[in-house]
Amino acid sequence: MSLDKPLSRRSFLSFSALTAASALAGCASTSNTVENGGMSISYRSPFRAFQTTTVPGEAELAVMYGPIEDGGFLIPAVPYQQIDPRYYRQQVVDPTGQPPGTIVVDTPSRFLYLVQPGGMAMRYGVGIGREGFAWSGNGVIQWKQKWPRWKPPNEMVARQPELAKYSIERGGMEPGLLNPLGARALYIFSNNEDTLYRLHGNPEWRSIGKAVSSGCVRLLNQDIIDLYDRVPNKTPIVVWQ
């Protein structure tokens, strides 16, 4: 069955909020805090605070995080009012120093950046699982998948035997709204080898901004679809721990 595409998500994005910029050298240094409109924002020294524009308004957010028909599935709306506004998809001054077109995952801050021309970046809030802390460095998005099958690695199955029915040997979990990889997955390779590190969708909005029990780097399904549409295969990626 053919499904109509939803209203463009990108056309409703507005320039946005919060702070922070630095070079990669700031990754391992100590934390500092900036006060921004009554909100304490942690950033890693020597980050500098920049004045940016406001967080997307209610109208934009209602479209960005509204229900989406995609691939035969109806992705439900996200109750974005219950998520910290810093994790809304928004355009910010680039804090990474990386070339345009690069994805940067700032694991400690729970942000993913897609660097854009003109000193800006699209920023997404992410959730981090145990596997999300397992790899850092430089790589590429080797390939992308819409509505992927989830195949937990054998190490995860060993920790959680109830996942054996979704093992690699058994073909994994079929795509769908309850699949832990969500609507999209981006597979990261380094030196032509699979890192087993993924950027993927997420059926559980409560995990955004948090470190949870398992998984790699998870975005809201609406956000991973947006990111998927913006980046081609072989997109460079840098992961900070």
PDB file of N, CA, C and O in Angstrom, residues 120-160:
ATOM      1  N   MET A 120      27.367  26.270  11.399  1.00  0.00           N
ATOM      2  CA  MET A 120      26.195  25.789  12.111  1.00  0.00           C
ATOM      3  C   MET A 120      26.199  24.260  12.152  1.00  0.00           C
ATOM      4  O   MET A 120      26.985  23.599  11.476  1.00  0.00           O
ATOM      5  N   ALA A 121      25.307  23.707  12.967  1.00  0.00           N
ATOM      6  CA  ALA A 121      25.137  22.257  13.049  1.00  0.00           C
ATOM      7  C   ALA A 121      23.700  21.952  13.429  1.00  0.00           C
ATOM      8  O   ALA A 121      23.063  22.713  14.164  1.00  0.00           O
ATOM      9  N   MET A 122      23.184  20.842  12.919  1.00  0.00           N
ATOM     10  CA  MET A 122      21.900  20.327  13.387  1.00  0.00           C
ATOM     11  C   MET A 122      22.194  19.435  14.585  1.00  0.00           C
ATOM     12  O   MET A 122      23.025  18.534  14.510  1.00  0.00           O
ATOM     13  N   ARG A 123      21.522  19.708  15.695  1.00  0.00           N
ATOM     14  CA  ARG A 123      21.775  18.963  16.930  1.00  0.00           C
ATOM     15  C   ARG A 123      20.551  18.130  17.291  1.00  0.00           C
ATOM     16  O   ARG A 123      19.415  18.605  17.223  1.00  0.00           O
ATOM     17  N   TYR A 124      20.803  16.893  17.687  1.00  0.00           N
ATOM     18  CA  TYR A 124      19.755  15.963  18.094  1.00  0.00           C
ATOM     19  C   TYR A 124      20.078  15.458  19.501  1.00  0.00           C
ATOM     20  O   TYR A 124      21.240  15.181  19.831  1.00  0.00           O
ATOM     21  N   GLY A 125      19.050  15.286  20.313  1.00  0.00           N
ATOM     22  CA  GLY A 125      19.242  14.622  21.590  1.00  0.00           C
ATOM     23  C   GLY A 125      19.295  13.117  21.387  1.00  0.00           C
ATOM     24  O   GLY A 125      18.608  12.563  20.532  1.00  0.00           O
ATOM     25  N   VAL A 126      20.132  12.442  22.176  1.00  0.00           N
ATOM     26  CA  VAL A 126      20.281  10.996  22.052  1.00  0.00           C
ATOM     27  C   VAL A 126      20.228  10.344  23.428  1.00  0.00           C
ATOM     28  O   VAL A 126      20.457  10.982  24.460  1.00  0.00           O
ATOM     29  N   GLY A 127      19.939   9.061  23.418  1.00  0.00           N
ATOM     30  CA  GLY A 127      20.108   8.219  24.591  1.00  0.00           C
ATOM     31  C   GLY A 127      21.272   7.282  24.341  1.00  0.00           C
ATOM     32  O   GLY A 127      21.546   6.895  23.201  1.00  0.00           O
ATOM     33  N   ILE A 128      21.964   6.924  25.391  1.00  0.00           N
ATOM     34  CA  ILE A 128      23.165   6.091  25.278  1.00  0.00           C
ATOM     35  C   ILE A 128      22.969   4.815  26.088  1.00  0.00           C
ATOM     36  O   ILE A 128      22.549   4.861  27.247  1.00  0.00           O
ATOM     37  N   GLY A 129      23.271   3.680  25.486  1.00  0.00           N
ATOM     38  CA  GLY A 129      23.224   2.412  26.196  1.00  0.00           C
ATOM     39  C   GLY A 129      24.609   1.897  26.509  1.00  0.00           C
ATOM     40  O   GLY A 129      25.619   2.539  26.202  1.00  0.00           O
ATOM     41  N   ARG A 130      24.666   0.726  27.088  1.00  0.00           N
ATOM     42  CA  ARG A 130      25.948   0.133  27.469  1.00  0.00           C
ATOM     43  C   ARG A 130      26.882   0.051  26.265  1.00  0.00           C
ATOM     44  O   ARG A 130      28.056   0.401  26.335  1.00  0.00           O
ATOM     45  N   GLU A 131      26.352  -0.417  25.124  1.00  0.00           N
ATOM     46  CA  GLU A 131      27.165  -0.529  23.928  1.00  0.00           C
ATOM     47  C   GLU A 131      27.574   0.841  23.394  1.00  0.00           C
ATOM     48  O   GLU A 131      28.540   0.959  22.646  1.00  0.00           O
ATOM     49  N   GLY A 132      26.821   1.880  23.766  1.00  0.00           N
ATOM     50  CA  GLY A 132      27.155   3.223  23.332  1.00  0.00           C
ATOM     51  C   GLY A 132      28.447   3.752  23.915  1.00  0.00           C
ATOM     52  O   GLY A 132      29.015   4.721  23.413  1.00  0.00           O
ATOM     53  N   PHE A 133      28.926   3.134  24.986  1.00  0.00           N
ATOM     54  CA  PHE A 133      30.187   3.541  25.589  1.00  0.00           C
ATOM     55  C   PHE A 133      31.344   2.645  25.145  1.00  0.00           C
ATOM     56  O   PHE A 133      32.465   2.787  25.626  1.00  0.00           O
ATOM     57  N   ALA A 134      31.071   1.717  24.225  1.00  0.00           N
ATOM     58  CA  ALA A 134      32.058   0.697  23.899  1.00  0.00           C
ATOM     59  C   ALA A 134      33.044   1.114  22.826  1.00  0.00           C
ATOM     60  O   ALA A 134      34.054   0.451  22.637  1.00  0.00           O
ATOM     61  N   TRP A 135      32.740   2.197  22.099  1.00  0.00           N
ATOM     62  CA  TRP A 135      33.612   2.566  20.989  1.00  0.00           C
ATOM     63  C   TRP A 135      33.682   4.079  20.871  1.00  0.00           C
ATOM     64  O   TRP A 135      32.697   4.776  21.099  1.00  0.00           O
ATOM     65  N   SER A 136      34.862   4.576  20.524  1.00  0.00           N
ATOM     66  CA  SER A 136      35.026   5.990  20.210  1.00  0.00           C
ATOM     67  C   SER A 136      36.096   6.104  19.143  1.00  0.00           C
ATOM     68  O   SER A 136      36.903   5.186  18.934  1.00  0.00           O
ATOM     69  N   GLY A 137      36.098   7.218  18.451  1.00  0.00           N
ATOM     70  CA  GLY A 137      37.080   7.425  17.401  1.00  0.00           C
ATOM     71  C   GLY A 137      36.428   7.896  16.126  1.00  0.00           C
ATOM     72  O   GLY A 137      35.347   8.484  16.136  1.00  0.00           O
ATOM     73  N   ASN A 138      37.111   7.624  15.002  1.00  0.00           N
ATOM     74  CA  ASN A 138      36.660   8.070  13.692  1.00  0.00           C
ATOM     75  C   ASN A 138      36.185   6.885  12.865  1.00  0.00           C
ATOM     76  O   ASN A 138      36.765   5.799  12.922  1.00  0.00           O
ATOM     77  N   GLY A 139      35.128   7.096  12.098  1.00  0.00           N
ATOM     78  CA  GLY A 139      34.624   6.049  11.227  1.00  0.00           C
ATOM     79  C   GLY A 139      33.796   6.648  10.111  1.00  0.00           C
ATOM     80  O   GLY A 139      33.846   7.858   9.855  1.00  0.00           O
ATOM     81  N   VAL A 140      33.034   5.788   9.448  1.00  0.00           N
ATOM     82  CA  VAL A 140      32.119   6.230   8.400  1.00  0.00           C
ATOM     83  C   VAL A 140      30.799   5.492   8.555  1.00  0.00           C
ATOM     84  O   VAL A 140      30.743   4.400   9.121  1.00  0.00           O
ATOM     85  N   ILE A 141      29.740   6.122   8.073  1.00  0.00           N
ATOM     86  CA  ILE A 141      28.456   5.431   7.962  1.00  0.00           C
ATOM     87  C   ILE A 141      28.556   4.535   6.726  1.00  0.00           C
ATOM     88  O   ILE A 141      28.408   4.990   5.596  1.00  0.00           O
ATOM     89  N   GLN A 142      28.856   3.276   6.941  1.00  0.00           N
ATOM     90  CA  GLN A 142      29.096   2.366   5.828  1.00  0.00           C
ATOM     91  C   GLN A 142      27.819   2.106   5.032  1.00  0.00           C
ATOM     92  O   GLN A 142      27.850   2.034   3.804  1.00  0.00           O
ATOM     93  N   TRP A 143      26.709   1.951   5.751  1.00  0.00           N
ATOM     94  CA  TRP A 143      25.442   1.763   5.065  1.00  0.00           C
ATOM     95  C   TRP A 143      24.310   2.127   6.010  1.00  0.00           C
ATOM     96  O   TRP A 143      24.518   2.282   7.218  1.00  0.00           O
ATOM     97  N   LYS A 144      23.113   2.290   5.419  1.00  0.00           N
ATOM     98  CA  LYS A 144      21.937   2.705   6.166  1.00  0.00           C
ATOM     99  C   LYS A 144      20.807   1.736   5.863  1.00  0.00           C
ATOM    100  O   LYS A 144      20.767   1.125   4.792  1.00  0.00           O
ATOM    101  N   GLN A 145      19.893   1.614   6.799  1.00  0.00           N
ATOM    102  CA  GLN A 145      18.789   0.675   6.608  1.00  0.00           C
ATOM    103  C   GLN A 145      17.499   1.270   7.144  1.00  0.00           C
ATOM    104  O   GLN A 145      17.438   1.759   8.275  1.00  0.00           O
ATOM    105  N   LYS A 146      16.445   1.207   6.317  1.00  0.00           N
ATOM    106  CA  LYS A 146      15.107   1.565   6.778  1.00  0.00           C
ATOM    107  C   LYS A 146      14.463   0.352   7.440  1.00  0.00           C
ATOM    108  O   LYS A 146      14.565  -0.764   6.938  1.00  0.00           O
ATOM    109  N   TRP A 147      13.832   0.567   8.561  1.00  0.00           N
ATOM    110  CA  TRP A 147      13.131  -0.476   9.308  1.00  0.00           C
ATOM    111  C   TRP A 147      13.966  -1.762   9.376  1.00  0.00           C
ATOM    112  O   TRP A 147      13.602  -2.796   8.841  1.00  0.00           O
ATOM    113  N   PRO A 148      15.115  -1.677  10.047  1.00  0.00           N
ATOM    114  CA  PRO A 148      16.038  -2.817  10.084  1.00  0.00           C
ATOM    115  C   PRO A 148      15.545  -3.935  11.006  1.00  0.00           C
ATOM    116  O   PRO A 148      14.730  -3.718  11.900  1.00  0.00           O
ATOM    117  N   ARG A 149      16.075  -5.115  10.772  1.00  0.00           N
ATOM    118  CA  ARG A 149      15.908  -6.202  11.722  1.00  0.00           C
ATOM    119  C   ARG A 149      16.916  -6.001  12.842  1.00  0.00           C
ATOM    120  O   ARG A 149      18.029  -5.513  12.626  1.00  0.00           O
ATOM    121  N   TRP A 150      16.528  -6.364  14.047  1.00  0.00           N
ATOM    122  CA  TRP A 150      17.424  -6.258  15.206  1.00  0.00           C
ATOM    123  C   TRP A 150      18.003  -7.632  15.503  1.00  0.00           C
ATOM    124  O   TRP A 150      17.267  -8.600  15.715  1.00  0.00           O
ATOM    125  N   LYS A 151      19.344  -7.708  15.519  1.00  0.00           N
ATOM    126  CA  LYS A 151      20.040  -8.953  15.808  1.00  0.00           C
ATOM    127  C   LYS A 151      20.992  -8.718  16.974  1.00  0.00           C
ATOM    128  O   LYS A 151      22.134  -8.284  16.785  1.00  0.00           O
ATOM    129  N   PRO A 152      20.527  -8.954  18.196  1.00  0.00           N
ATOM    130  CA  PRO A 152      21.401  -8.704  19.346  1.00  0.00           C
ATOM    131  C   PRO A 152      22.653  -9.560  19.264  1.00  0.00           C
ATOM    132  O   PRO A 152      22.573 -10.744  18.900  1.00  0.00           O
ATOM    133  N   PRO A 153      23.820  -8.992  19.570  1.00  0.00           N
ATOM    134  CA  PRO A 153      25.050  -9.783  19.524  1.00  0.00           C
ATOM    135  C   PRO A 153      25.015 -10.906  20.551  1.00  0.00           C
ATOM    136  O   PRO A 153      24.259 -10.861  21.532  1.00  0.00           O
ATOM    137  N   ASN A 154      25.843 -11.902  20.319  1.00  0.00           N
ATOM    138  CA  ASN A 154      25.844 -13.068  21.192  1.00  0.00           C
ATOM    139  C   ASN A 154      26.151 -12.707  22.644  1.00  0.00           C
ATOM    140  O   ASN A 154      25.645 -13.342  23.570  1.00  0.00           O
ATOM    141  N   GLU A 155      26.970 -11.663  22.835  1.00  0.00           N
ATOM    142  CA  GLU A 155      27.290 -11.252  24.199  1.00  0.00           C
ATOM    143  C   GLU A 155      26.046 -10.752  24.925  1.00  0.00           C
ATOM    144  O   GLU A 155      25.874 -10.987  26.126  1.00  0.00           O
ATOM    145  N   MET A 156      25.177 -10.055  24.219  1.00  0.00           N
ATOM    146  CA  MET A 156      23.943  -9.567  24.830  1.00  0.00           C
ATOM    147  C   MET A 156      22.999 -10.731  25.131  1.00  0.00           C
ATOM    148  O   MET A 156      22.346 -10.772  26.175  1.00  0.00           O
ATOM    149  N   VAL A 157      22.933 -11.675  24.193  1.00  0.00           N
ATOM    150  CA  VAL A 157      22.079 -12.840  24.415  1.00  0.00           C
ATOM    151  C   VAL A 157      22.563 -13.625  25.635  1.00  0.00           C
ATOM    152  O   VAL A 157      21.760 -14.144  26.417  1.00  0.00           O
ATOM    153  N   ALA A 158      23.880 -13.686  25.806  1.00  0.00           N
ATOM    154  CA  ALA A 158      24.423 -14.392  26.975  1.00  0.00           C
ATOM    155  C   ALA A 158      24.002 -13.710  28.270  1.00  0.00           C
ATOM    156  O   ALA A 158      23.727 -14.374  29.278  1.00  0.00           O
ATOM    157  N   ARG A 159      23.934 -12.364  28.253  1.00  0.00           N
ATOM    158  CA  ARG A 159      23.502 -11.632  29.441  1.00  0.00           C
ATOM    159  C   ARG A 159      22.001 -11.731  29.644  1.00  0.00           C
ATOM    160  O   ARG A 159      21.517 -11.691  30.771  1.00  0.00           O
ATOM    161  N   GLN A 160      21.271 -11.802  28.535  1.00  0.00           N
ATOM    162  CA  GLN A 160      19.811 -11.814  28.586  1.00  0.00           C
ATOM    163  C   GLN A 160      19.290 -12.989  27.753  1.00  0.00           C
ATOM    164  O   GLN A 160      18.905 -12.826  26.589  1.00  0.00           O
TER     165      GLN A 160
END
